[in-house]
Coordinates of C-alpha atoms in Angstrom, one line a residue:
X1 CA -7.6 -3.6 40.4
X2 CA -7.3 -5.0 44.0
X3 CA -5.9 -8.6 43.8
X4 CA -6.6 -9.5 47.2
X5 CA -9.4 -12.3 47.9
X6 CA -12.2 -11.8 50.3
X7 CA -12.3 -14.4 53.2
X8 CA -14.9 -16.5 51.6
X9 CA -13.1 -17.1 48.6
X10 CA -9.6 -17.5 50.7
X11 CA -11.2 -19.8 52.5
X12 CA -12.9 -21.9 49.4
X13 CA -9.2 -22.1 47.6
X14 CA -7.4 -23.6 50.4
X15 CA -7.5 -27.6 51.3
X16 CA -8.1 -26.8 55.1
X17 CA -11.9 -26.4 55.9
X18 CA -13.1 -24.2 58.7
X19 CA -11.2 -25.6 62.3
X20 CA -14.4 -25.6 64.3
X21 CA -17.5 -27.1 62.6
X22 CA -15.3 -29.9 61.9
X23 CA -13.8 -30.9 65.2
X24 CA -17.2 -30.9 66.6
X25 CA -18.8 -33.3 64.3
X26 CA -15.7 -35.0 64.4
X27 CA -15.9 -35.2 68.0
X28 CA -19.1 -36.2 68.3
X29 CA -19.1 -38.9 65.6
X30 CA -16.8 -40.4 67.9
X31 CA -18.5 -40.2 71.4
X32 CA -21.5 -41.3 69.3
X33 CA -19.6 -44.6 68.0
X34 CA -18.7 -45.4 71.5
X35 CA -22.3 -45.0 72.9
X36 CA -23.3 -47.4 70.4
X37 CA -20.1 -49.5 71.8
X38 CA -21.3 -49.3 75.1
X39 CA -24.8 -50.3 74.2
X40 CA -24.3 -53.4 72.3
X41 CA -21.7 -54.2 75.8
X42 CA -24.2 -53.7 78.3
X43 CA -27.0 -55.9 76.4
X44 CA -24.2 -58.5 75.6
X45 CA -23.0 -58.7 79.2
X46 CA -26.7 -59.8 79.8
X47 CA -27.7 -62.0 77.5
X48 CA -24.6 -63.9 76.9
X49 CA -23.6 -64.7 80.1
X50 CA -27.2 -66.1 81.2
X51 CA -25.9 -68.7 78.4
X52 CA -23.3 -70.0 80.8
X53 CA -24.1 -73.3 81.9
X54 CA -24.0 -74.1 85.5
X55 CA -26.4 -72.9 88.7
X56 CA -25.0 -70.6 91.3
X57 CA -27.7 -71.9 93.5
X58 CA -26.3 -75.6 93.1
X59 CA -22.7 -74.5 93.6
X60 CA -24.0 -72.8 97.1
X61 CA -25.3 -75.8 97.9
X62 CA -22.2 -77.8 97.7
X63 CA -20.4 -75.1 100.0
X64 CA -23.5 -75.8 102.7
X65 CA -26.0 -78.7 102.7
X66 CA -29.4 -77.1 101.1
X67 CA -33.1 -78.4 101.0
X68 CA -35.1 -78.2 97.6
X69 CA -37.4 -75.8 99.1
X70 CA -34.4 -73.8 100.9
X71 CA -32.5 -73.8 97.3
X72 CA -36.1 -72.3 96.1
X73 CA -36.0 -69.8 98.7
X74 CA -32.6 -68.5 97.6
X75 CA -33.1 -68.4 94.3
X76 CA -36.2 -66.0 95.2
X77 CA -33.6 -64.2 97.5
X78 CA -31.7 -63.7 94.1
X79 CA -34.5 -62.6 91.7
X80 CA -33.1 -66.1 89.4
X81 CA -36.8 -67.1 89.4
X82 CA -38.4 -64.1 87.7
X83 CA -39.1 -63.4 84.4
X84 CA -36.4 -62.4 82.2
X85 CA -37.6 -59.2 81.0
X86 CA -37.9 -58.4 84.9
X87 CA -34.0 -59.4 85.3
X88 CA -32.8 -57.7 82.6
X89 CA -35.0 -54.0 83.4
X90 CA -33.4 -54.8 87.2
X91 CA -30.0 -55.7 85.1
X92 CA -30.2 -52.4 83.7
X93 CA -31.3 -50.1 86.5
X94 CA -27.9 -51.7 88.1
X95 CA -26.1 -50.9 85.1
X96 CA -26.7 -47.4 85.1
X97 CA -26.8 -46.7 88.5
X98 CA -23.0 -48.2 88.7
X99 CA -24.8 -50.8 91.2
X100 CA -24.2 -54.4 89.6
X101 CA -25.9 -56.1 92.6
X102 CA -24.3 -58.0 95.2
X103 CA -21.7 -61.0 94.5
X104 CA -23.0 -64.4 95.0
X105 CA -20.0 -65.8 96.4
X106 CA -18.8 -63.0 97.9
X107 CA -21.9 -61.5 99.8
X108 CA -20.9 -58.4 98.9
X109 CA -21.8 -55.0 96.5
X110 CA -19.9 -55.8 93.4
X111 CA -19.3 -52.1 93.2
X112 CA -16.9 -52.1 96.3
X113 CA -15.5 -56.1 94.7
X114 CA -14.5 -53.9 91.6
X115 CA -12.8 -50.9 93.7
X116 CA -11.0 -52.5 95.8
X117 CA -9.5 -54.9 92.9
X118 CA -9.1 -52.1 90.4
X119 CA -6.0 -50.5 91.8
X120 CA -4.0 -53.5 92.0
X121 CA -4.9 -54.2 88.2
X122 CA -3.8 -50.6 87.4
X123 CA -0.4 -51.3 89.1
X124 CA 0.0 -54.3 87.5
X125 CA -0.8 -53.5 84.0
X126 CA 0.4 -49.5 84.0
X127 CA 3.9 -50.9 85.2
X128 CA 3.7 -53.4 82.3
X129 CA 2.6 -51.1 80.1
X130 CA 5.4 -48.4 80.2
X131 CA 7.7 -50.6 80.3
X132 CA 6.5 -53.0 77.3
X133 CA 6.1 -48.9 75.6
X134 CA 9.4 -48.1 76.1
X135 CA 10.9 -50.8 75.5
X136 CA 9.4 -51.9 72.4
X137 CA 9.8 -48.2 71.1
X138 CA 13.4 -47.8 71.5
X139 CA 14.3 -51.6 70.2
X140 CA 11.8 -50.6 67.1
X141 CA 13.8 -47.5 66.5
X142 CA 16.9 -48.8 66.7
X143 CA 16.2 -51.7 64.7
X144 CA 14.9 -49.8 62.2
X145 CA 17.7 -47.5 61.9
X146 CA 20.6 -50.2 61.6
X147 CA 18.1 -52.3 59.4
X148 CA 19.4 -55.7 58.1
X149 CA 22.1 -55.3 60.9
X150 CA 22.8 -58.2 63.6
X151 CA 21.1 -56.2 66.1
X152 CA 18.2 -55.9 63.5
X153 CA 17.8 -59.6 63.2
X154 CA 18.0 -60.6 66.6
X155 CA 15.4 -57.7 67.8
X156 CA 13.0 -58.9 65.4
X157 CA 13.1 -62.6 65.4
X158 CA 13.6 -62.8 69.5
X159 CA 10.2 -60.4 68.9
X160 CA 8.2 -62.5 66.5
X161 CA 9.0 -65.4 69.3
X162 CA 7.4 -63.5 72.1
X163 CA 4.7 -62.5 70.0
X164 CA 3.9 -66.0 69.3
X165 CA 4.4 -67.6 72.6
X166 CA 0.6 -68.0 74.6
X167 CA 0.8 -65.5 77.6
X168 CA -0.7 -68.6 80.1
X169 CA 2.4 -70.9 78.8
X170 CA 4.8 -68.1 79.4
X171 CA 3.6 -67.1 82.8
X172 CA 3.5 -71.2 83.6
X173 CA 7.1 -71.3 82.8
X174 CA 8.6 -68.8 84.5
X175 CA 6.5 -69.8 87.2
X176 CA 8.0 -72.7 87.2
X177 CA 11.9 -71.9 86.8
X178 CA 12.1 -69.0 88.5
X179 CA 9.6 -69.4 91.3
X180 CA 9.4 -73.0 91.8
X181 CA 12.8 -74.3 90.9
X182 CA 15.4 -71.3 91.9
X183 CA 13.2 -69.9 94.2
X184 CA 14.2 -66.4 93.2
X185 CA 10.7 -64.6 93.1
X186 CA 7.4 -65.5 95.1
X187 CA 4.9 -67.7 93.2
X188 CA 1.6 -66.1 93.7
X189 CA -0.2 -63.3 95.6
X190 CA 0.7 -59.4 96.4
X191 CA 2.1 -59.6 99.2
X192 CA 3.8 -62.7 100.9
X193 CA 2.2 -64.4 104.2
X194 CA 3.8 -62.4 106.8
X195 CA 4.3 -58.8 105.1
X196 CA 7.0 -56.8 106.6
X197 CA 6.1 -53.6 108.8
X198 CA 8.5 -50.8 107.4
X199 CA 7.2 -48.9 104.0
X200 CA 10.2 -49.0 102.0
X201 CA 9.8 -53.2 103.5
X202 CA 6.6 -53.1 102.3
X203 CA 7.5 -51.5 98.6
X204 CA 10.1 -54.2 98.0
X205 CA 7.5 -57.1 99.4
X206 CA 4.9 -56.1 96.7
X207 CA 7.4 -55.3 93.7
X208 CA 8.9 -59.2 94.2
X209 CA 5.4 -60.3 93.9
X210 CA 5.0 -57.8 90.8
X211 CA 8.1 -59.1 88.8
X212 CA 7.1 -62.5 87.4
X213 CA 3.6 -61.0 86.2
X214 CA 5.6 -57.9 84.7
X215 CA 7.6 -59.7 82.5
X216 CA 5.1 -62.3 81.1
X217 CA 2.6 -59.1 79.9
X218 CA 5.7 -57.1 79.0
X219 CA 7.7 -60.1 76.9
X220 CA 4.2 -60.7 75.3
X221 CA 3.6 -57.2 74.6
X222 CA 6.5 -55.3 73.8
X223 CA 7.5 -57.1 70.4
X224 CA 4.1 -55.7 68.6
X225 CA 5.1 -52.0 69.9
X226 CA 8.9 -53.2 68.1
X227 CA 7.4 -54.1 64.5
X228 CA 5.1 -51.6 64.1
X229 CA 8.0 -48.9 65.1
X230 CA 10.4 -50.6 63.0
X231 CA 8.4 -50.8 59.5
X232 CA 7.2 -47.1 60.3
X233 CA 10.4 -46.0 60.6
X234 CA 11.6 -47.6 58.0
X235 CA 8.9 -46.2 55.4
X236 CA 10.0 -42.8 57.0
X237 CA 13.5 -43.3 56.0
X238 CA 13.1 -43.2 52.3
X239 CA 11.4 -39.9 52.9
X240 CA 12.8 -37.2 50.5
X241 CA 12.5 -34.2 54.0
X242 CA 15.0 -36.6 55.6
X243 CA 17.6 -36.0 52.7
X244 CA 16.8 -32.2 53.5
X245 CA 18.4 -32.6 57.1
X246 CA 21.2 -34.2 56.3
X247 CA 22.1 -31.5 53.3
X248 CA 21.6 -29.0 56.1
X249 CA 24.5 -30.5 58.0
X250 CA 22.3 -32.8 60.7
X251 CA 24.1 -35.0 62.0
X252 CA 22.0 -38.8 62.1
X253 CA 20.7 -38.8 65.2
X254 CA 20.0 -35.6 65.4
X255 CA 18.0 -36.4 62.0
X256 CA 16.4 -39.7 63.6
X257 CA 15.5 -38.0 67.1
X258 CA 14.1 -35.1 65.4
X259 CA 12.3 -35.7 62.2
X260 CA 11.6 -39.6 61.0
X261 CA 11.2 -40.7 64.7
X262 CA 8.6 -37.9 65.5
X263 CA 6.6 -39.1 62.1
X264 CA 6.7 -43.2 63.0
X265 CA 5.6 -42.6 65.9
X266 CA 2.3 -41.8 64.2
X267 CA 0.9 -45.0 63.3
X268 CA 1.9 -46.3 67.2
X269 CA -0.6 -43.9 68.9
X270 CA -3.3 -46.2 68.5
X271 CA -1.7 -49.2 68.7
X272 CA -0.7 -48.0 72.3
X273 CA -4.3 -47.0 73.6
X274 CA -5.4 -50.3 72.1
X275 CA -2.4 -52.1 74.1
X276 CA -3.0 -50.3 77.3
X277 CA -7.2 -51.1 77.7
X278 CA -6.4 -54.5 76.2
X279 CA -3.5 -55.0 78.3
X280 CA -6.1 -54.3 81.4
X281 CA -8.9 -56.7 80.1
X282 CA -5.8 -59.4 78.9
X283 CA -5.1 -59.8 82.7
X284 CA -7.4 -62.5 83.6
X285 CA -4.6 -65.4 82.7
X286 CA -1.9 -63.5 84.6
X287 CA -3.7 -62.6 87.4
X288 CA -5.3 -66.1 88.0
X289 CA -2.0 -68.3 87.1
X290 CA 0.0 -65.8 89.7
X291 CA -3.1 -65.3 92.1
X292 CA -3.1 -61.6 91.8
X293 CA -5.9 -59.6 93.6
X294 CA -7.0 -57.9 90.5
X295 CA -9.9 -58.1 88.4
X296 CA -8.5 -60.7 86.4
X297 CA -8.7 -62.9 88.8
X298 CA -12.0 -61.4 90.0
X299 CA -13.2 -62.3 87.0
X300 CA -12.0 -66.1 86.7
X301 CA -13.5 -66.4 89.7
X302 CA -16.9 -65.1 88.6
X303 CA -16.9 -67.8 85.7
X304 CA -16.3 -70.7 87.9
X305 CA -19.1 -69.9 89.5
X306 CA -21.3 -68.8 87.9
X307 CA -21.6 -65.4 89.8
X308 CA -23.7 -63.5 87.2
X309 CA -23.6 -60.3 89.0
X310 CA -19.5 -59.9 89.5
X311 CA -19.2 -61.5 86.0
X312 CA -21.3 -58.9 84.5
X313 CA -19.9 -56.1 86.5
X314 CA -16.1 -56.9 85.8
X315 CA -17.3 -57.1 81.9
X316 CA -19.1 -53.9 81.9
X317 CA -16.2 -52.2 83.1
X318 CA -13.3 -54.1 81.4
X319 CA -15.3 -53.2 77.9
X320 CA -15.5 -49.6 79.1
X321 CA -12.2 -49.5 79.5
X322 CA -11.1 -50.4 75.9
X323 CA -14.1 -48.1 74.5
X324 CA -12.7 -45.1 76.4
X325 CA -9.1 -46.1 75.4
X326 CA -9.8 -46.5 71.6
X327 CA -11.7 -43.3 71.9
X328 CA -8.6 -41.5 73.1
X329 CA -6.8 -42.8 70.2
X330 CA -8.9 -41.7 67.7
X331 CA -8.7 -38.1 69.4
X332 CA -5.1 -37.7 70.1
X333 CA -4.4 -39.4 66.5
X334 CA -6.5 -36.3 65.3
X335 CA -4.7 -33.8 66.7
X336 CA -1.1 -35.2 66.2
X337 CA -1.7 -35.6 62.1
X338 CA -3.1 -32.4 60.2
X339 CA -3.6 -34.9 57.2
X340 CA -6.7 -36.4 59.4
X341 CA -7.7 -33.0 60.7
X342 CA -8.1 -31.6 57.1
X343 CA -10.0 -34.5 55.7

């Protein structure tokens, strides 16, 4: 009598289920979570920030002297006079068209505002952001590895520090010392009054400007990316597979490189999508305290005015930005641990 199972029953008696049903559905359980995301953001970014006190229309009319009736006018021009249902259906036609209006204080689309300050967040925080990654990685790993060693102790506790330290008090002090007092670095901008001509000039010019911001996100940063490694790692080393190695004949670095560093790493997936849309939205108090051109500062900007249009723009796509990150996280935690593809 054949022993052999049939594919429906092979399939019923193992813990896997089929690959492809459940990657869709997991898929689109996702994307449909970050719709919903995106909804509650857009209706948010219209509602709450017609709560902010203050009149654009009044703070134009400090720039330039204004009549009552031309103050009227303008506010017309603007569309702050109609109803609100018929500014938030014209809010939404923006939205979705990837229009936002134009800028009050700029008097211009806040589409081309948020291109042309994009990039120089993206440089910004993606040059803070491998470095806080590596950085904190390899300090976690080691720490972990030599645990309750000198170079332990001081890797955590000089971490728990930066954790704790406010990012605007850190970036005012080094502003301070190392741009006011030893006049070492430049003190605000991209690029300094009178750029240099040459390329390589120019590379230099914008990476002095770059180093001051760079280490206040990175110091600020880079210790959560050292504590989570570290007590992953640690968990992993009590792991009975990593006894396995070593009977093989592995020697320990060859055992940390290639089995418990591959498995901490895990748990840091998300935590590094989260970091790196969070880093991009936690730019506002870098950008403004070292007047960066980035949407940070963009967006300070907006609140003093109020400019309702930039504001809601530069939220929109700040919150966007973390959706689509933690989205990525969720997938490409998926696919690195079967245990969450099998459940």
């Amino acid at each position: 009598m054949s022993t052999a199972l049939t594919p429906t029953v092979a399939a019923q008696e193992t813990d896997e289920p089929p690959r492809g049903v459940p990657a869709i559905r997991y898929l689109l359980s996702k994307l449909g979570g970050a719709a919903i995301s995106m909804v509650l953001v857009i209706l948010l970014g219209f509602f709450a920030f017609k709560l902010i006190p203050g009149d654009p229309v009044a703070r134009m009319a400090k720039e330039r002297p204004m009549s009552a009736a031309q103050m009227d006018q303008l506010r017309e021009q603007l569309g702050l006079n109609k109803p609100m249902i018929v500014q938030f259906w014209n809010y939404l036609v923006n939205v979705f068209t990837l229009n936002f209006g134009d800028s009050y204080v700029y008097k211009q689309s806040v589409a081309s505002l948020i291109g042309e300050y994009f990039w120089n967040t993206i440089l910004l925080t993606g040059t803070a952001a491998v470095i806080a990654i590596a950085l904190g990685l390899w300090l976690g790993q080691r720490s972990a590895w030599k645990h309750g060693s000198w170079f332990d102790r001081i890797t955590s506790g000089t971490s728990l520090v930066f954790w704790s330290v406010p990012t605007f008090w850190l970036a005012l002090l080094l502003l301070m010392v190392f741009g006011g007092s030893l006049h070492w670095f430049p003190t605000g901008g991209m690029t300094s009054p009178s750029p240099p001509t040459g390329a390589f000039d120019k590379v230099l010019d914008v990476a002095s400007h770059m180093v001051l911001p760079v280490i206040t996100m990175v110091a600020v940063v880079y210790a959560q990316y050292v504590m989570v490694m570290r007590a992953s790692l640690i968990e992993e080393m009590s792991a009975d597979y990593l006894t396995t190695a070593r009977a093989k004949g592995l020697r320990e670095d060859k055992v940390r490189s290639r089995h418990a560093v591959p498995n901490a790493l895990l748990p840091t997936v998300t935590l590094v999508f989260m970091h790196i849309g969070g880093l991009i939205a936690g730019a506002v108090t870098v950008e403004t305290v070292f007047s960066w051109p980035g949407l940070g500062k963009l967006t300070y900007e907006a609140i003093s005015g109020p400019d309702l249009p930039l504001l809601q723009g530069t939220f929109v796509v700040f919150s966007a930005i973390i959706i689509v990150t933690n989205l990525l996280a969720d997938l490409v935690y998926r696919q690195l641990d079967p245990r969450v593809r099998t459940a």
